[in-house]
Short mmCIF file of N, CA and C and ligand atoms in Angstrom, two decimals:
data_model
loop_
_atom_site.label_atom_id
_atom_site.label_comp_id
_atom_site.label_asym_id
_atom_site.label_seq_id
_atom_site.Cartn_x
_atom_site.Cartn_y
_atom_site.Cartn_z
N MET A 1 0.82 -1.20 0.00
CA MET A 1 0.00 0.00 0.00
C MET A 1 0.87 1.26 0.00
N ASP A 2 0.26 2.38 -0.38
CA ASP A 2 1.01 3.64 -0.50
C ASP A 2 1.15 4.30 0.88
N LEU A 3 2.13 3.78 1.65
CA LEU A 3 2.30 4.26 3.02
C LEU A 3 2.67 5.74 3.07
N GLN A 4 3.55 6.14 2.18
CA GLN A 4 3.95 7.57 2.18
C GLN A 4 2.75 8.47 1.90
N GLY A 5 1.92 8.02 0.97
CA GLY A 5 0.71 8.77 0.64
C GLY A 5 -0.21 8.89 1.85
N LEU A 6 -0.34 7.81 2.58
CA LEU A 6 -1.21 7.84 3.77
C LEU A 6 -0.61 8.75 4.85
N LEU A 7 0.69 8.65 5.06
CA LEU A 7 1.33 9.44 6.13
C LEU A 7 1.28 10.94 5.85
N SER A 8 1.13 11.30 4.59
CA SER A 8 1.06 12.73 4.27
C SER A 8 -0.33 13.14 3.78
N CYS A 9 -1.33 12.29 4.06
CA CYS A 9 -2.68 12.51 3.53
C CYS A 9 -3.30 13.82 4.05
N THR A 10 -3.91 14.57 3.13
CA THR A 10 -4.65 15.78 3.51
C THR A 10 -6.04 15.76 2.84
N LYS A 11 -6.59 14.55 2.68
CA LYS A 11 -7.87 14.44 1.96
C LYS A 11 -9.03 15.01 2.76
N CYS A 12 -8.86 15.17 4.07
CA CYS A 12 -9.94 15.81 4.84
C CYS A 12 -9.32 16.68 5.94
N ASP A 13 -10.17 17.45 6.61
CA ASP A 13 -9.67 18.42 7.58
C ASP A 13 -9.12 17.80 8.87
N LEU A 14 -9.37 16.49 9.07
CA LEU A 14 -8.79 15.87 10.28
C LEU A 14 -7.26 15.94 10.23
N SER A 15 -6.72 16.08 9.03
CA SER A 15 -5.25 16.16 8.90
C SER A 15 -4.70 17.39 9.61
N LYS A 16 -5.56 18.43 9.76
CA LYS A 16 -5.07 19.69 10.35
C LYS A 16 -4.80 19.58 11.85
N GLY A 17 -5.57 18.70 12.52
CA GLY A 17 -5.44 18.66 13.99
C GLY A 17 -4.65 17.48 14.51
N ARG A 18 -4.22 16.60 13.64
CA ARG A 18 -3.60 15.37 14.12
C ARG A 18 -2.15 15.59 14.55
N GLN A 19 -1.70 14.74 15.49
CA GLN A 19 -0.26 14.66 15.76
C GLN A 19 0.36 13.63 14.84
N ARG A 20 -0.38 12.51 14.68
CA ARG A 20 0.12 11.42 13.83
C ARG A 20 -1.01 10.84 13.00
N VAL A 21 -0.68 10.30 11.86
CA VAL A 21 -1.61 9.45 11.14
C VAL A 21 -1.49 8.07 11.78
N VAL A 22 -2.59 7.56 12.29
CA VAL A 22 -2.54 6.24 12.95
C VAL A 22 -2.92 5.20 11.89
N VAL A 23 -1.90 4.68 11.25
CA VAL A 23 -2.07 3.80 10.09
C VAL A 23 -2.72 2.49 10.49
N GLY A 24 -2.21 1.91 11.59
CA GLY A 24 -2.64 0.58 12.01
C GLY A 24 -1.41 -0.25 12.27
N SER A 25 -1.59 -1.37 12.95
CA SER A 25 -0.43 -2.22 13.23
C SER A 25 -0.84 -3.67 13.31
N GLY A 26 0.09 -4.53 12.98
CA GLY A 26 -0.16 -5.96 13.05
C GLY A 26 0.61 -6.69 11.97
N PRO A 27 0.43 -8.02 11.92
CA PRO A 27 1.18 -8.82 10.96
C PRO A 27 0.71 -8.60 9.53
N SER A 28 1.54 -8.99 8.56
CA SER A 28 1.19 -8.76 7.16
C SER A 28 0.16 -9.77 6.66
N ARG A 29 -0.04 -10.88 7.36
CA ARG A 29 -1.09 -11.85 7.01
C ARG A 29 -1.91 -12.16 8.27
N PRO A 30 -2.75 -11.21 8.71
CA PRO A 30 -3.45 -11.38 9.98
C PRO A 30 -4.64 -12.35 9.87
N THR A 31 -5.00 -12.93 10.99
CA THR A 31 -6.25 -13.70 11.04
C THR A 31 -7.42 -12.73 10.89
N LEU A 32 -7.36 -11.65 11.65
CA LEU A 32 -8.46 -10.67 11.66
C LEU A 32 -7.96 -9.28 11.32
N LEU A 33 -8.78 -8.56 10.55
CA LEU A 33 -8.57 -7.12 10.41
C LEU A 33 -9.62 -6.47 11.31
N VAL A 34 -9.15 -5.81 12.36
CA VAL A 34 -10.06 -5.17 13.31
C VAL A 34 -10.16 -3.69 12.95
N VAL A 35 -11.39 -3.21 12.75
CA VAL A 35 -11.59 -1.83 12.32
C VAL A 35 -12.42 -1.07 13.34
N GLY A 36 -11.79 -0.08 13.97
CA GLY A 36 -12.50 0.77 14.93
C GLY A 36 -12.92 2.08 14.27
N GLU A 37 -13.22 3.06 15.13
CA GLU A 37 -13.78 4.32 14.65
C GLU A 37 -12.70 5.32 14.21
N ALA A 38 -11.93 5.76 15.18
CA ALA A 38 -10.89 6.77 14.92
C ALA A 38 -9.94 6.79 16.11
N PRO A 39 -8.72 7.28 15.92
CA PRO A 39 -7.80 7.36 17.06
C PRO A 39 -8.34 8.34 18.11
N GLY A 40 -8.11 8.00 19.37
CA GLY A 40 -8.37 8.94 20.46
C GLY A 40 -7.06 9.64 20.81
N LYS A 41 -7.07 10.32 21.96
CA LYS A 41 -5.89 11.09 22.38
C LYS A 41 -4.66 10.18 22.53
N THR A 42 -4.88 9.06 23.22
CA THR A 42 -3.76 8.13 23.47
C THR A 42 -3.17 7.62 22.16
N GLU A 43 -4.05 7.30 21.21
CA GLU A 43 -3.60 6.74 19.94
C GLU A 43 -2.92 7.81 19.08
N ASP A 44 -3.46 9.04 19.13
CA ASP A 44 -2.88 10.15 18.35
C ASP A 44 -1.45 10.43 18.84
N GLU A 45 -1.26 10.27 20.15
CA GLU A 45 0.08 10.50 20.72
C GLU A 45 0.98 9.28 20.49
N GLY A 46 0.39 8.09 20.68
CA GLY A 46 1.21 6.87 20.63
C GLY A 46 1.40 6.32 19.22
N GLY A 47 0.55 6.72 18.29
CA GLY A 47 0.71 6.29 16.90
C GLY A 47 0.18 4.90 16.60
N GLU A 48 -0.49 4.26 17.58
CA GLU A 48 -1.05 2.92 17.35
C GLU A 48 -2.51 2.90 17.74
N PRO A 49 -3.34 2.15 17.02
CA PRO A 49 -4.77 2.12 17.37
C PRO A 49 -5.04 1.27 18.61
N PHE A 50 -6.10 1.60 19.29
CA PHE A 50 -6.62 0.80 20.41
C PHE A 50 -5.55 0.44 21.44
N ILE A 51 -4.78 1.45 21.87
CA ILE A 51 -3.79 1.17 22.91
C ILE A 51 -4.28 1.66 24.28
N GLY A 52 -5.49 2.23 24.32
CA GLY A 52 -6.06 2.66 25.59
C GLY A 52 -6.95 1.59 26.22
N ARG A 53 -7.83 2.02 27.12
CA ARG A 53 -8.67 1.07 27.88
C ARG A 53 -9.62 0.26 26.99
N SER A 54 -10.18 0.91 25.97
CA SER A 54 -11.10 0.20 25.07
C SER A 54 -10.38 -0.98 24.41
N GLY A 55 -9.19 -0.71 23.94
CA GLY A 55 -8.42 -1.74 23.26
C GLY A 55 -8.09 -2.90 24.19
N GLN A 56 -7.74 -2.55 25.43
CA GLN A 56 -7.42 -3.62 26.38
C GLN A 56 -8.62 -4.53 26.59
N LEU A 57 -9.81 -3.92 26.72
CA LEU A 57 -11.02 -4.73 26.91
C LEU A 57 -11.30 -5.56 25.65
N LEU A 58 -11.23 -4.94 24.49
CA LEU A 58 -11.55 -5.64 23.24
C LEU A 58 -10.67 -6.88 23.07
N PHE A 59 -9.36 -6.72 23.28
CA PHE A 59 -8.47 -7.84 22.99
C PHE A 59 -8.49 -8.89 24.10
N LYS A 60 -8.89 -8.49 25.29
CA LYS A 60 -9.11 -9.48 26.36
C LYS A 60 -10.31 -10.37 25.99
N LEU A 61 -11.41 -9.73 25.58
CA LEU A 61 -12.61 -10.49 25.22
C LEU A 61 -12.35 -11.37 24.00
N LEU A 62 -11.63 -10.82 23.02
CA LEU A 62 -11.34 -11.58 21.80
C LEU A 62 -10.54 -12.84 22.13
N GLU A 63 -9.53 -12.67 22.96
CA GLU A 63 -8.70 -13.84 23.27
C GLU A 63 -9.48 -14.87 24.10
N GLU A 64 -10.25 -14.36 25.06
CA GLU A 64 -11.02 -15.30 25.90
C GLU A 64 -12.05 -16.09 25.10
N GLU A 65 -12.68 -15.43 24.13
CA GLU A 65 -13.78 -16.10 23.40
C GLU A 65 -13.31 -16.88 22.18
N THR A 66 -12.18 -16.45 21.57
CA THR A 66 -11.79 -17.08 20.30
C THR A 66 -10.38 -17.65 20.32
N GLY A 67 -9.58 -17.27 21.30
CA GLY A 67 -8.17 -17.69 21.30
C GLY A 67 -7.31 -16.82 20.39
N ILE A 68 -7.94 -15.88 19.67
CA ILE A 68 -7.18 -15.00 18.78
C ILE A 68 -6.60 -13.85 19.62
N THR A 69 -5.29 -13.60 19.47
CA THR A 69 -4.66 -12.55 20.26
C THR A 69 -4.49 -11.28 19.40
N ARG A 70 -4.14 -10.19 20.08
CA ARG A 70 -3.87 -8.96 19.34
C ARG A 70 -2.77 -9.18 18.30
N GLN A 71 -1.80 -10.04 18.64
CA GLN A 71 -0.68 -10.29 17.73
C GLN A 71 -1.15 -10.98 16.44
N ASP A 72 -2.32 -11.61 16.48
CA ASP A 72 -2.86 -12.26 15.27
C ASP A 72 -3.67 -11.28 14.42
N CYS A 73 -3.86 -10.06 14.93
CA CYS A 73 -4.77 -9.10 14.26
C CYS A 73 -4.00 -7.92 13.68
N PHE A 74 -4.49 -7.42 12.54
CA PHE A 74 -4.07 -6.10 12.09
C PHE A 74 -5.17 -5.15 12.58
N VAL A 75 -4.76 -4.14 13.34
CA VAL A 75 -5.73 -3.27 14.01
C VAL A 75 -5.67 -1.88 13.38
N THR A 76 -6.82 -1.37 12.97
CA THR A 76 -6.85 -0.04 12.38
C THR A 76 -8.20 0.63 12.65
N ASN A 77 -8.43 1.77 12.03
CA ASN A 77 -9.68 2.51 12.22
C ASN A 77 -10.23 2.95 10.87
N ILE A 78 -11.53 3.23 10.85
CA ILE A 78 -12.15 3.74 9.62
C ILE A 78 -11.59 5.14 9.29
N ALA A 79 -11.30 5.93 10.32
CA ALA A 79 -10.63 7.22 10.11
C ALA A 79 -9.24 7.13 10.75
N LYS A 80 -8.23 7.49 10.00
CA LYS A 80 -6.85 7.29 10.48
C LYS A 80 -6.32 8.47 11.30
N CYS A 81 -7.09 9.56 11.38
CA CYS A 81 -6.65 10.73 12.15
C CYS A 81 -7.67 11.07 13.23
N ARG A 82 -7.19 11.64 14.32
CA ARG A 82 -8.05 11.93 15.47
C ARG A 82 -9.00 13.11 15.21
N PRO A 83 -10.31 12.90 15.38
CA PRO A 83 -11.24 14.03 15.27
C PRO A 83 -11.12 14.91 16.51
N PRO A 84 -11.38 16.23 16.36
CA PRO A 84 -11.28 17.12 17.51
C PRO A 84 -12.27 16.73 18.62
N ASN A 85 -11.83 16.86 19.85
CA ASN A 85 -12.65 16.54 21.03
C ASN A 85 -13.26 15.14 21.01
N ASN A 86 -12.59 14.23 20.31
CA ASN A 86 -13.06 12.83 20.24
C ASN A 86 -14.46 12.66 19.68
N ARG A 87 -14.92 13.62 18.87
CA ARG A 87 -16.23 13.40 18.23
C ARG A 87 -16.07 12.28 17.21
N PRO A 88 -17.20 11.64 16.82
CA PRO A 88 -17.07 10.62 15.77
C PRO A 88 -16.69 11.26 14.44
N PRO A 89 -15.94 10.57 13.61
CA PRO A 89 -15.66 11.12 12.28
C PRO A 89 -16.96 11.24 11.49
N THR A 90 -17.07 12.29 10.67
CA THR A 90 -18.29 12.50 9.88
C THR A 90 -18.31 11.51 8.71
N PRO A 91 -19.49 11.29 8.11
CA PRO A 91 -19.53 10.43 6.92
C PRO A 91 -18.57 10.90 5.83
N LYS A 92 -18.42 12.22 5.69
CA LYS A 92 -17.50 12.75 4.66
C LYS A 92 -16.04 12.38 4.99
N GLU A 93 -15.68 12.51 6.26
CA GLU A 93 -14.31 12.15 6.66
C GLU A 93 -14.07 10.65 6.47
N CYS A 94 -15.07 9.86 6.84
CA CYS A 94 -14.92 8.40 6.66
C CYS A 94 -14.78 8.05 5.19
N ALA A 95 -15.57 8.72 4.35
CA ALA A 95 -15.51 8.44 2.91
C ALA A 95 -14.15 8.82 2.35
N ALA A 96 -13.59 9.94 2.83
CA ALA A 96 -12.28 10.37 2.35
C ALA A 96 -11.21 9.35 2.74
N CYS A 97 -11.40 8.71 3.87
CA CYS A 97 -10.39 7.78 4.40
C CYS A 97 -10.58 6.34 3.90
N ARG A 98 -11.77 6.04 3.41
CA ARG A 98 -12.12 4.67 3.04
C ARG A 98 -11.14 4.01 2.05
N PRO A 99 -10.65 4.74 1.03
CA PRO A 99 -9.70 4.09 0.11
C PRO A 99 -8.48 3.52 0.82
N TRP A 100 -8.03 4.15 1.90
CA TRP A 100 -6.86 3.62 2.64
C TRP A 100 -7.21 2.27 3.27
N LEU A 101 -8.42 2.19 3.80
CA LEU A 101 -8.84 0.93 4.43
C LEU A 101 -9.00 -0.16 3.38
N LEU A 102 -9.55 0.20 2.24
CA LEU A 102 -9.72 -0.80 1.17
C LEU A 102 -8.37 -1.29 0.67
N GLU A 103 -7.38 -0.38 0.64
CA GLU A 103 -6.02 -0.81 0.26
C GLU A 103 -5.47 -1.78 1.31
N GLN A 104 -5.76 -1.50 2.57
CA GLN A 104 -5.28 -2.39 3.63
C GLN A 104 -5.93 -3.76 3.51
N LEU A 105 -7.24 -3.77 3.27
CA LEU A 105 -7.97 -5.03 3.13
C LEU A 105 -7.39 -5.83 1.96
N ASP A 106 -7.10 -5.14 0.89
CA ASP A 106 -6.60 -5.78 -0.31
C ASP A 106 -5.20 -6.35 -0.11
N SER A 107 -4.36 -5.63 0.63
CA SER A 107 -2.97 -6.10 0.74
C SER A 107 -2.77 -7.07 1.90
N LEU A 108 -3.67 -7.06 2.89
CA LEU A 108 -3.44 -7.88 4.08
C LEU A 108 -4.04 -9.29 3.97
N HIS A 109 -5.04 -9.45 3.14
CA HIS A 109 -5.74 -10.75 3.01
C HIS A 109 -6.12 -11.36 4.35
N PRO A 110 -6.82 -10.64 5.21
CA PRO A 110 -7.22 -11.24 6.50
C PRO A 110 -8.23 -12.37 6.27
N ARG A 111 -8.35 -13.26 7.22
CA ARG A 111 -9.37 -14.32 7.09
C ARG A 111 -10.76 -13.76 7.34
N ALA A 112 -10.82 -12.70 8.16
CA ALA A 112 -12.11 -12.07 8.45
C ALA A 112 -11.88 -10.63 8.89
N VAL A 113 -12.95 -9.86 8.82
CA VAL A 113 -12.92 -8.46 9.27
C VAL A 113 -13.87 -8.33 10.46
N LEU A 114 -13.40 -7.67 11.51
CA LEU A 114 -14.26 -7.37 12.66
C LEU A 114 -14.38 -5.86 12.77
N SER A 115 -15.61 -5.38 12.58
CA SER A 115 -15.87 -3.95 12.67
C SER A 115 -16.44 -3.66 14.05
N VAL A 116 -15.89 -2.66 14.74
CA VAL A 116 -16.40 -2.40 16.09
C VAL A 116 -17.05 -1.02 16.18
N GLY A 117 -18.29 -1.02 16.60
CA GLY A 117 -19.03 0.22 16.83
C GLY A 117 -19.84 0.67 15.64
N ASN A 118 -20.71 1.62 15.92
CA ASN A 118 -21.67 2.13 14.94
C ASN A 118 -21.02 2.80 13.75
N THR A 119 -20.09 3.72 14.02
CA THR A 119 -19.54 4.54 12.94
C THR A 119 -18.81 3.68 11.93
N ALA A 120 -17.89 2.85 12.40
CA ALA A 120 -17.12 2.01 11.47
C ALA A 120 -18.06 1.10 10.70
N THR A 121 -19.04 0.54 11.38
CA THR A 121 -19.92 -0.46 10.76
C THR A 121 -20.79 0.16 9.68
N LYS A 122 -21.38 1.32 9.97
CA LYS A 122 -22.23 1.96 8.96
C LYS A 122 -21.42 2.30 7.71
N GLN A 123 -20.22 2.82 7.93
CA GLN A 123 -19.40 3.24 6.80
C GLN A 123 -18.84 2.05 6.04
N LEU A 124 -18.43 1.04 6.78
CA LEU A 124 -17.77 -0.11 6.16
C LEU A 124 -18.76 -0.97 5.40
N PHE A 125 -19.91 -1.24 5.98
CA PHE A 125 -20.88 -2.15 5.36
C PHE A 125 -21.95 -1.39 4.56
N GLY A 126 -21.92 -0.08 4.63
CA GLY A 126 -22.91 0.70 3.90
C GLY A 126 -24.33 0.45 4.36
N VAL A 127 -24.50 0.23 5.66
CA VAL A 127 -25.84 -0.04 6.19
C VAL A 127 -26.37 1.19 6.93
N THR A 128 -27.68 1.25 7.07
CA THR A 128 -28.27 2.36 7.83
C THR A 128 -28.67 1.90 9.23
N GLU A 129 -28.84 0.58 9.40
CA GLU A 129 -29.22 0.08 10.73
C GLU A 129 -28.11 0.34 11.74
N GLY A 130 -28.51 0.52 12.98
CA GLY A 130 -27.55 0.72 14.04
C GLY A 130 -26.93 -0.60 14.47
N ILE A 131 -25.90 -0.49 15.29
CA ILE A 131 -25.16 -1.67 15.72
C ILE A 131 -26.03 -2.64 16.53
N SER A 132 -27.02 -2.09 17.26
CA SER A 132 -27.86 -2.98 18.08
C SER A 132 -28.68 -3.92 17.20
N GLU A 133 -28.90 -3.53 15.94
CA GLU A 133 -29.66 -4.40 15.04
C GLU A 133 -28.77 -5.38 14.29
N ILE A 134 -27.57 -4.97 13.95
CA ILE A 134 -26.81 -5.84 13.03
C ILE A 134 -25.59 -6.51 13.65
N HIS A 135 -25.36 -6.27 14.95
CA HIS A 135 -24.18 -6.93 15.55
C HIS A 135 -24.36 -8.45 15.47
N GLY A 136 -23.27 -9.13 15.22
CA GLY A 136 -23.30 -10.60 15.18
C GLY A 136 -23.73 -11.18 13.84
N ARG A 137 -24.15 -10.33 12.90
CA ARG A 137 -24.58 -10.82 11.59
C ARG A 137 -23.36 -10.87 10.65
N MET A 138 -23.31 -11.89 9.79
CA MET A 138 -22.16 -11.98 8.90
C MET A 138 -22.41 -11.17 7.62
N PHE A 139 -21.38 -10.48 7.17
CA PHE A 139 -21.40 -9.71 5.93
C PHE A 139 -20.26 -10.20 5.05
N GLU A 140 -20.18 -9.65 3.85
CA GLU A 140 -19.02 -9.93 3.01
C GLU A 140 -18.46 -8.61 2.54
N LEU A 141 -17.17 -8.49 2.62
CA LEU A 141 -16.51 -7.24 2.25
C LEU A 141 -15.39 -7.58 1.28
N ASP A 142 -15.55 -7.24 0.03
CA ASP A 142 -14.55 -7.60 -0.99
C ASP A 142 -14.16 -9.08 -0.90
N GLY A 143 -15.14 -9.94 -0.75
CA GLY A 143 -14.87 -11.38 -0.73
C GLY A 143 -14.39 -11.92 0.60
N VAL A 144 -14.29 -11.07 1.61
CA VAL A 144 -13.81 -11.51 2.93
C VAL A 144 -15.01 -11.48 3.90
N CYS A 145 -15.14 -12.53 4.74
CA CYS A 145 -16.27 -12.51 5.67
C CYS A 145 -16.03 -11.46 6.76
N ALA A 146 -17.10 -10.82 7.15
CA ALA A 146 -16.99 -9.68 8.05
C ALA A 146 -18.15 -9.67 9.03
N MET A 147 -17.88 -9.18 10.22
CA MET A 147 -18.92 -9.10 11.24
C MET A 147 -18.74 -7.81 12.05
N ALA A 148 -19.83 -7.33 12.59
CA ALA A 148 -19.76 -6.13 13.43
C ALA A 148 -20.13 -6.48 14.87
N THR A 149 -19.50 -5.80 15.78
CA THR A 149 -19.91 -5.91 17.18
C THR A 149 -19.90 -4.51 17.81
N TYR A 150 -20.33 -4.46 19.06
CA TYR A 150 -20.35 -3.18 19.78
C TYR A 150 -18.93 -2.66 19.97
N HIS A 151 -18.82 -1.34 20.09
CA HIS A 151 -17.52 -0.74 20.40
C HIS A 151 -17.19 -1.07 21.86
N PRO A 152 -15.93 -1.42 22.14
CA PRO A 152 -15.59 -1.74 23.53
C PRO A 152 -15.82 -0.57 24.49
N ALA A 153 -15.81 0.67 23.97
CA ALA A 153 -16.11 1.82 24.86
C ALA A 153 -17.52 1.69 25.42
N ALA A 154 -18.44 1.14 24.62
CA ALA A 154 -19.81 0.90 25.12
C ALA A 154 -19.76 -0.19 26.18
N GLY A 155 -18.86 -1.14 26.02
CA GLY A 155 -18.67 -2.20 27.02
C GLY A 155 -18.13 -1.65 28.33
N LEU A 156 -17.29 -0.62 28.22
CA LEU A 156 -16.76 0.01 29.46
C LEU A 156 -17.87 0.81 30.15
N ARG A 157 -18.76 1.42 29.36
CA ARG A 157 -19.85 2.24 29.95
C ARG A 157 -20.94 1.37 30.56
N SER A 158 -21.31 0.29 29.88
CA SER A 158 -22.41 -0.57 30.35
C SER A 158 -21.97 -2.03 30.34
N PRO A 159 -21.06 -2.38 31.24
CA PRO A 159 -20.46 -3.71 31.15
C PRO A 159 -21.46 -4.85 31.26
N ASN A 160 -22.43 -4.73 32.14
CA ASN A 160 -23.34 -5.87 32.35
C ASN A 160 -24.20 -6.17 31.14
N ILE A 161 -24.50 -5.13 30.38
CA ILE A 161 -25.37 -5.33 29.21
C ILE A 161 -24.53 -5.62 27.96
N VAL A 162 -23.49 -4.84 27.74
CA VAL A 162 -22.81 -4.89 26.44
C VAL A 162 -21.77 -6.01 26.36
N ILE A 163 -21.03 -6.24 27.44
CA ILE A 163 -19.94 -7.24 27.34
C ILE A 163 -20.48 -8.63 26.98
N PRO A 164 -21.59 -9.09 27.58
CA PRO A 164 -22.09 -10.42 27.16
C PRO A 164 -22.47 -10.46 25.68
N MET A 165 -22.92 -9.32 25.12
CA MET A 165 -23.27 -9.31 23.69
C MET A 165 -22.01 -9.35 22.83
N ILE A 166 -20.98 -8.63 23.25
CA ILE A 166 -19.71 -8.70 22.49
C ILE A 166 -19.18 -10.14 22.54
N ARG A 167 -19.24 -10.74 23.72
CA ARG A 167 -18.74 -12.13 23.85
C ARG A 167 -19.49 -13.07 22.89
N ALA A 168 -20.81 -12.93 22.85
CA ALA A 168 -21.63 -13.80 21.99
C ALA A 168 -21.27 -13.57 20.52
N ASP A 169 -21.08 -12.31 20.13
CA ASP A 169 -20.70 -12.02 18.73
C ASP A 169 -19.37 -12.68 18.40
N LEU A 170 -18.44 -12.59 19.32
CA LEU A 170 -17.10 -13.15 19.06
C LEU A 170 -17.16 -14.67 18.95
N ARG A 171 -18.07 -15.29 19.70
CA ARG A 171 -18.23 -16.75 19.56
C ARG A 171 -18.78 -17.10 18.16
N THR A 172 -19.70 -16.26 17.67
CA THR A 172 -20.22 -16.46 16.31
C THR A 172 -19.09 -16.36 15.30
N LEU A 173 -18.24 -15.38 15.48
CA LEU A 173 -17.11 -15.19 14.56
C LEU A 173 -16.19 -16.40 14.60
N LYS A 174 -15.96 -16.92 15.80
CA LYS A 174 -15.09 -18.09 15.94
C LYS A 174 -15.67 -19.28 15.16
N THR A 175 -16.97 -19.49 15.30
CA THR A 175 -17.63 -20.59 14.59
C THR A 175 -17.49 -20.38 13.09
N GLN A 176 -17.69 -19.15 12.65
CA GLN A 176 -17.59 -18.84 11.22
C GLN A 176 -16.18 -19.14 10.70
N LEU A 177 -15.18 -18.76 11.48
CA LEU A 177 -13.79 -19.00 11.05
C LEU A 177 -13.48 -20.50 11.00
N ALA A 178 -14.09 -21.23 11.92
CA ALA A 178 -13.82 -22.68 11.96
C ALA A 178 -14.45 -23.38 10.77
N THR A 179 -15.53 -22.84 10.23
CA THR A 179 -16.21 -23.51 9.13
C THR A 179 -15.81 -22.94 7.77
N ALA A 180 -15.10 -21.80 7.77
CA ALA A 180 -14.76 -21.13 6.49
C ALA A 180 -13.65 -21.89 5.77
N1 LIG B 201 -11.42 3.83 19.73
C1 LIG B 201 -11.38 3.50 18.43
O1 LIG B 201 -12.40 3.30 17.78
N2 LIG B 201 -10.17 3.36 17.88
C2 LIG B 201 -9.03 3.52 18.52
O2 LIG B 201 -7.98 3.37 17.93
C3 LIG B 201 -9.11 3.88 19.89
C4 LIG B 201 -10.31 4.02 20.47
#
């Protein structure tokens, strides 16, 4: 992929406020491509996606339910730059950034894609339904099986309700991977 192009991207105004372009990290042939919303403060400073509390929860649940570790995943976001005040990226910003994600999907050949949260899922799958309606359902993205689950930040806010649903979704994904 055109890494230099991504690192110097100015396709949307998020480029003006960022410290770093958070490209993503992981192996070149990952089991899963994990797609979140956008970098937060920690990620904008650290240069890696999901290195804060949300990420810790997500990868703990993933490993417990599927045996897949963060090291098996390429982790990225639908928007590669931090939106001001941690607002969600707008549909226009996501659309501007989408070609970078499609390049990643094309070059990484993951076995599956896991989209986390409403913003990434709506943009990635082109759906209008919210995450509460479509979590756990299988999709196809450029020939790769894909599933959406709740954002781990929602799991941190409402652990008793959301974490069991994330766990159930991840078990579905595990079954799908075993039969694919
Ligand atoms: N939330 C996200 O969606 N992505 C990150 O990288 C960090 C927090």
